[in-house]
Amino acid sequence: MTDHHEFETRAIHAGQAPDPLTGAVVPPIYQVSTYKQDGVGGARGGHDYARSINPTRTALEECIADLEGGHRGFAFASGMAAADTLLRTICQPGDHVIIPDDAYGGTYRLYKRILERWGVDHTPVSQLDADAVAAAIQPGRTVALWIETPTNPLLNVADIAALSAIAKAQGVLTIVDNTFASPYLQQPLLLGADVVTHSSTKYLGGHSDVVGGLVVVTDADLAERVYFHQNAMGAIAGPFDAWLVLRGIKTLAVRMERHCDNAEQIVAFLLAHPDVLEVRYPGLESHPGYEIAARQMRRFGGMISFRVRGGEARALEICDRTQIFTLAESLGGVESLIEHPGAMTHASVAGSQLEVPSDLVRLSVGIENVDDLVADIRRAMS
Ligand SMILES: Cc1ncc(COP(=O)(O)O)c(C=O)c1O
């Protein structure tokens, strides 16, 4: 029904026809574990057991598949559960995956501490260097190229179309973690990627009140295999969590516009501040990935990282001193958050090739009044 409609319309309607029983205009929360069958084998609409199928979850899965331009979507209990289920669907012992050398710490930990033990090997490679990515492909062993763009927390930008083409030529699957951009700003499947993953905990949920993960695939056979693993492994999104993400998605477009507006003004403030050594934001013309970001993203997002004069102690002090920016992990909610990646979200990569600078501060810019936000950062840095 929504094929020819724009993103904002599809975000509100895709997968969400009014409830056939009551006409409820939003999908009800089917808080149920099992369904009455009309005789043995007579499950209504295939509804046999709620790990396998739940109408609230189905609504979210159809919505995200539509927004990402994919064939089928899957909703999980967290972003990590989504990644784990996907990777155990496509990898076998002996297989190899290429990952970004600045991947989200939890993603790196999944590869390093879990998958490695099960015989799945990985190579961290800078995804700014297409030749290095091509050279890291081990014919016959490499099954997937994992892309994250923009990256967490360094906000590096990878060229999805170019890297997908390299992978495709070698029969390697391209997976893009689209958490930082959200499908409103960037649609990797339309650029040639095969699979998209999300931590829906972030912009899709949008209100810091739910943990969830999503996978969207383009290929029907892969979809069947992911579905088998989603059901067999069982890390599904519960109905209330699926409903919260679905509700968040309805306002994604307006929220993202405001996140971007506010972030741009905070970037301008930071650039002019004498104690700021470096601002990392893909919307800056001086950012090495600016041209790629301008090509593959609608706007540049609500995440900013910056390095400060005074090293780690100063970075930690700023994180402690803001009042509106709340000191917390996670990102993508309506409220602004501040954190020190080295000691918080990315502590798990300390000492590895993925370690982040200790004077780095990360902001998740919310949708509050931007003058209040700028004043808060100014005060914390004074
Ligand atoms: C880019 C990225 N991918 C995946 C995840 C993992 O998602 P979750 O925390 O929902 O398991 C995160 C969490 O911060 C993230 O930032």
XYZ file of C-alpha atoms in Angstrom, residues 19-264:
246
model
C -6.540 -3.620 13.578
C -9.067 -5.784 11.669
C -10.990 -6.684 14.847
C -11.532 -3.233 16.382
C -10.191 -0.673 13.921
C -7.578 0.428 16.482
C -5.385 2.829 14.513
C -2.135 1.598 16.003
C -1.158 -2.064 16.266
C -2.248 -3.449 19.642
C 0.319 -4.951 22.005
C -0.313 -8.656 21.656
C 0.989 -9.560 25.118
C 0.521 -13.276 24.621
C 2.654 -16.402 24.495
C 0.342 -18.750 22.594
C -2.793 -18.813 20.416
C -5.875 -21.028 20.248
C -5.740 -23.293 17.214
C -8.852 -24.234 15.233
C -8.130 -27.937 15.390
C -4.686 -29.532 15.261
C -2.620 -27.678 12.671
C -5.261 -24.944 12.458
C -3.197 -21.969 13.630
C -4.917 -18.738 12.570
C -2.719 -16.901 10.091
C 0.201 -19.102 11.164
C -0.033 -17.848 14.756
C 1.050 -20.894 16.730
C 3.513 -19.679 19.398
C 4.817 -16.199 20.173
C 8.539 -16.934 19.889
C 7.810 -17.856 16.269
C 5.310 -15.104 15.471
C 3.645 -12.178 17.228
C 1.478 -9.589 15.417
C 3.047 -6.584 17.193
C 6.509 -7.790 16.278
C 5.363 -8.535 12.728
C 4.147 -4.939 12.376
C 7.594 -3.639 13.382
C 9.358 -6.130 11.113
C 7.241 -5.107 8.123
C 7.737 -1.417 8.886
C 11.535 -1.573 9.107
C 11.780 -3.738 5.971
C 9.786 -1.092 4.126
C 11.820 1.857 5.472
C 15.137 0.221 4.597
C 13.896 -0.921 1.180
C 14.525 -4.590 2.041
C 12.710 -7.866 1.512
C 12.103 -8.800 5.143
C 12.839 -7.486 8.631
C 13.442 -9.201 11.971
C 13.160 -7.764 15.476
C 15.373 -8.858 18.354
C 15.840 -8.263 22.069
C 18.861 -5.978 21.510
C 21.223 -4.755 18.821
C 23.757 -7.341 19.953
C 21.163 -10.138 19.800
C 20.395 -9.049 16.228
C 24.086 -9.144 15.278
C 24.681 -12.468 17.000
C 21.695 -14.141 15.356
C 22.643 -12.763 11.945
C 26.302 -13.792 12.236
C 25.458 -17.279 13.444
C 23.075 -17.548 10.489
C 25.713 -16.747 7.890
C 28.992 -17.966 9.458
C 30.355 -21.434 10.093
C 33.568 -22.477 11.864
C 36.491 -21.610 9.583
C 34.770 -18.563 8.087
C 36.211 -15.059 8.180
C 34.615 -11.592 8.443
C 36.136 -8.141 7.815
C 35.145 -5.539 10.411
C 35.917 -1.801 10.798
C 39.055 -0.994 12.801
C 36.895 1.434 14.775
C 33.776 -0.706 15.172
C 31.405 -0.168 18.100
C 33.110 -1.809 21.109
C 30.308 -4.305 21.697
C 30.437 -5.453 18.083
C 34.196 -5.957 18.350
C 33.701 -7.871 21.611
C 31.167 -10.175 19.933
C 33.706 -11.030 17.235
C 36.745 -11.207 19.534
C 35.380 -12.890 22.642
C 32.486 -14.984 21.366
C 32.671 -15.782 17.653
C 36.416 -16.426 17.701
C 35.828 -19.234 20.213
C 33.439 -20.811 17.742
C 36.012 -20.713 14.958
C 34.836 -17.547 13.189
C 37.797 -15.321 12.507
C 37.820 -11.554 11.837
C 40.198 -8.855 10.587
C 39.787 -5.223 11.665
C 40.493 -2.981 8.657
C 40.158 0.757 8.084
C 37.056 1.135 5.961
C 38.320 4.454 4.690
C 40.786 2.430 2.621
C 38.959 0.458 -0.075
C 42.210 -1.192 -1.245
C 42.894 -2.454 2.280
C 39.376 -3.877 2.479
C 39.815 -5.610 -0.891
C 43.196 -6.979 0.191
C 41.720 -8.359 3.433
C 39.248 -10.574 1.565
C 40.393 -14.192 1.824
C 38.875 -15.993 -1.163
C 36.860 -19.000 -0.061
C 36.985 -17.968 3.628
C 35.629 -14.422 3.889
C 31.854 -14.579 4.048
C 30.988 -11.038 5.117
C 32.147 -7.441 5.182
C 30.751 -5.678 8.266
C 30.444 -1.918 7.743
C 29.528 0.651 10.351
C 29.010 4.207 9.139
C 29.230 6.729 10.654
C 31.262 4.874 13.262
C 30.858 4.966 17.009
C 32.494 7.088 18.450
C 34.942 8.444 15.842
C 32.285 9.232 13.236
C 34.326 7.931 10.349
C 32.406 7.508 7.114
C 32.691 4.450 4.865
C 31.660 4.478 1.214
C 28.834 1.939 1.246
C 28.422 1.729 -2.544
C 32.144 1.302 -3.252
C 32.749 -1.252 -0.492
C 29.600 -3.238 -1.351
C 30.755 -3.449 -4.968
C 34.157 -4.796 -3.888
C 32.524 -7.376 -1.641
C 29.931 -8.402 -4.221
C 32.605 -9.033 -6.866
C 34.148 -11.620 -4.490
C 30.837 -13.196 -3.433
C 31.105 -11.597 0.027
C 27.966 -10.394 1.821
C 27.895 -6.718 2.871
C 26.290 -5.956 6.224
C 25.819 -2.341 7.350
C 25.191 -1.330 10.945
C 22.925 1.658 10.253
C 22.385 2.597 13.900
C 24.020 6.041 13.830
C 22.289 7.274 10.681
C 18.876 5.549 10.919
C 16.989 4.773 7.704
C 15.819 8.374 7.551
C 19.333 9.621 6.850
C 20.819 6.625 5.023
C 19.509 3.518 3.258
C 22.404 1.105 2.731
C 20.413 -1.545 0.828
C 19.675 1.000 -1.898
C 23.442 1.582 -2.169
C 24.224 -2.093 -2.774
C 24.501 -3.610 0.712
C 22.833 -6.981 1.369
C 21.894 -6.661 5.031
C 21.216 -3.828 7.476
C 21.387 -4.128 11.252
C 20.241 -1.681 13.920
C 20.389 -1.122 17.579
C 16.786 0.115 17.729
C 17.629 1.158 21.286
C 18.944 4.336 19.652
C 17.260 6.647 17.093
C 14.515 4.232 16.040
C 13.177 3.831 19.588
C 14.251 7.411 20.173
C 13.173 7.872 23.798
C 15.743 5.931 25.833
C 13.036 3.587 27.076
C 13.657 0.349 25.176
C 16.502 -1.980 24.178
C 16.077 -3.662 20.812
C 17.710 -4.745 17.582
C 16.685 -5.171 13.960
C 17.951 -6.971 10.869
C 16.736 -6.322 7.311
C 17.758 -8.516 4.375
C 17.273 -8.241 0.623
C 17.496 -11.912 -0.293
C 14.531 -14.261 0.184
C 16.668 -17.353 0.914
C 18.736 -15.505 3.488
C 15.476 -14.220 5.006
C 14.293 -17.819 5.509
C 17.584 -18.708 7.184
C 17.503 -15.659 9.472
C 13.911 -16.486 10.369
C 14.903 -20.053 11.240
C 17.673 -18.786 13.535
C 15.519 -16.044 15.082
C 13.024 -18.702 16.098
C 15.547 -21.414 16.951
C 17.803 -19.121 19.024
C 14.890 -17.152 20.465
C 16.391 -13.693 21.111
C 13.178 -12.036 19.890
C 11.813 -8.575 20.678
C 8.978 -8.821 23.198
C 5.620 -7.339 22.168
C 5.799 -4.228 24.342
C 9.365 -3.514 23.231
C 8.375 -3.985 19.580
C 5.466 -1.603 20.121
C 7.713 1.058 21.679
C 10.112 0.912 18.729
C 7.199 1.071 16.299
C 5.877 4.140 18.095
C 9.315 5.732 18.069
C 9.646 5.193 14.320
C 6.496 7.226 13.654
C 8.326 10.428 14.660
C 11.767 9.433 13.372
C 11.778 11.917 10.494
C 10.903 14.977 12.569
C 13.213 13.954 15.377
C 16.159 13.379 13.029
C 15.707 16.795 11.428
C 15.852 18.420 14.863
C 18.803 16.264 15.991
C 20.669 17.434 12.873
C 19.706 21.115 13.324
C 20.879 21.114 16.946
C 24.063 19.176 16.194
C 25.061 21.647 13.472
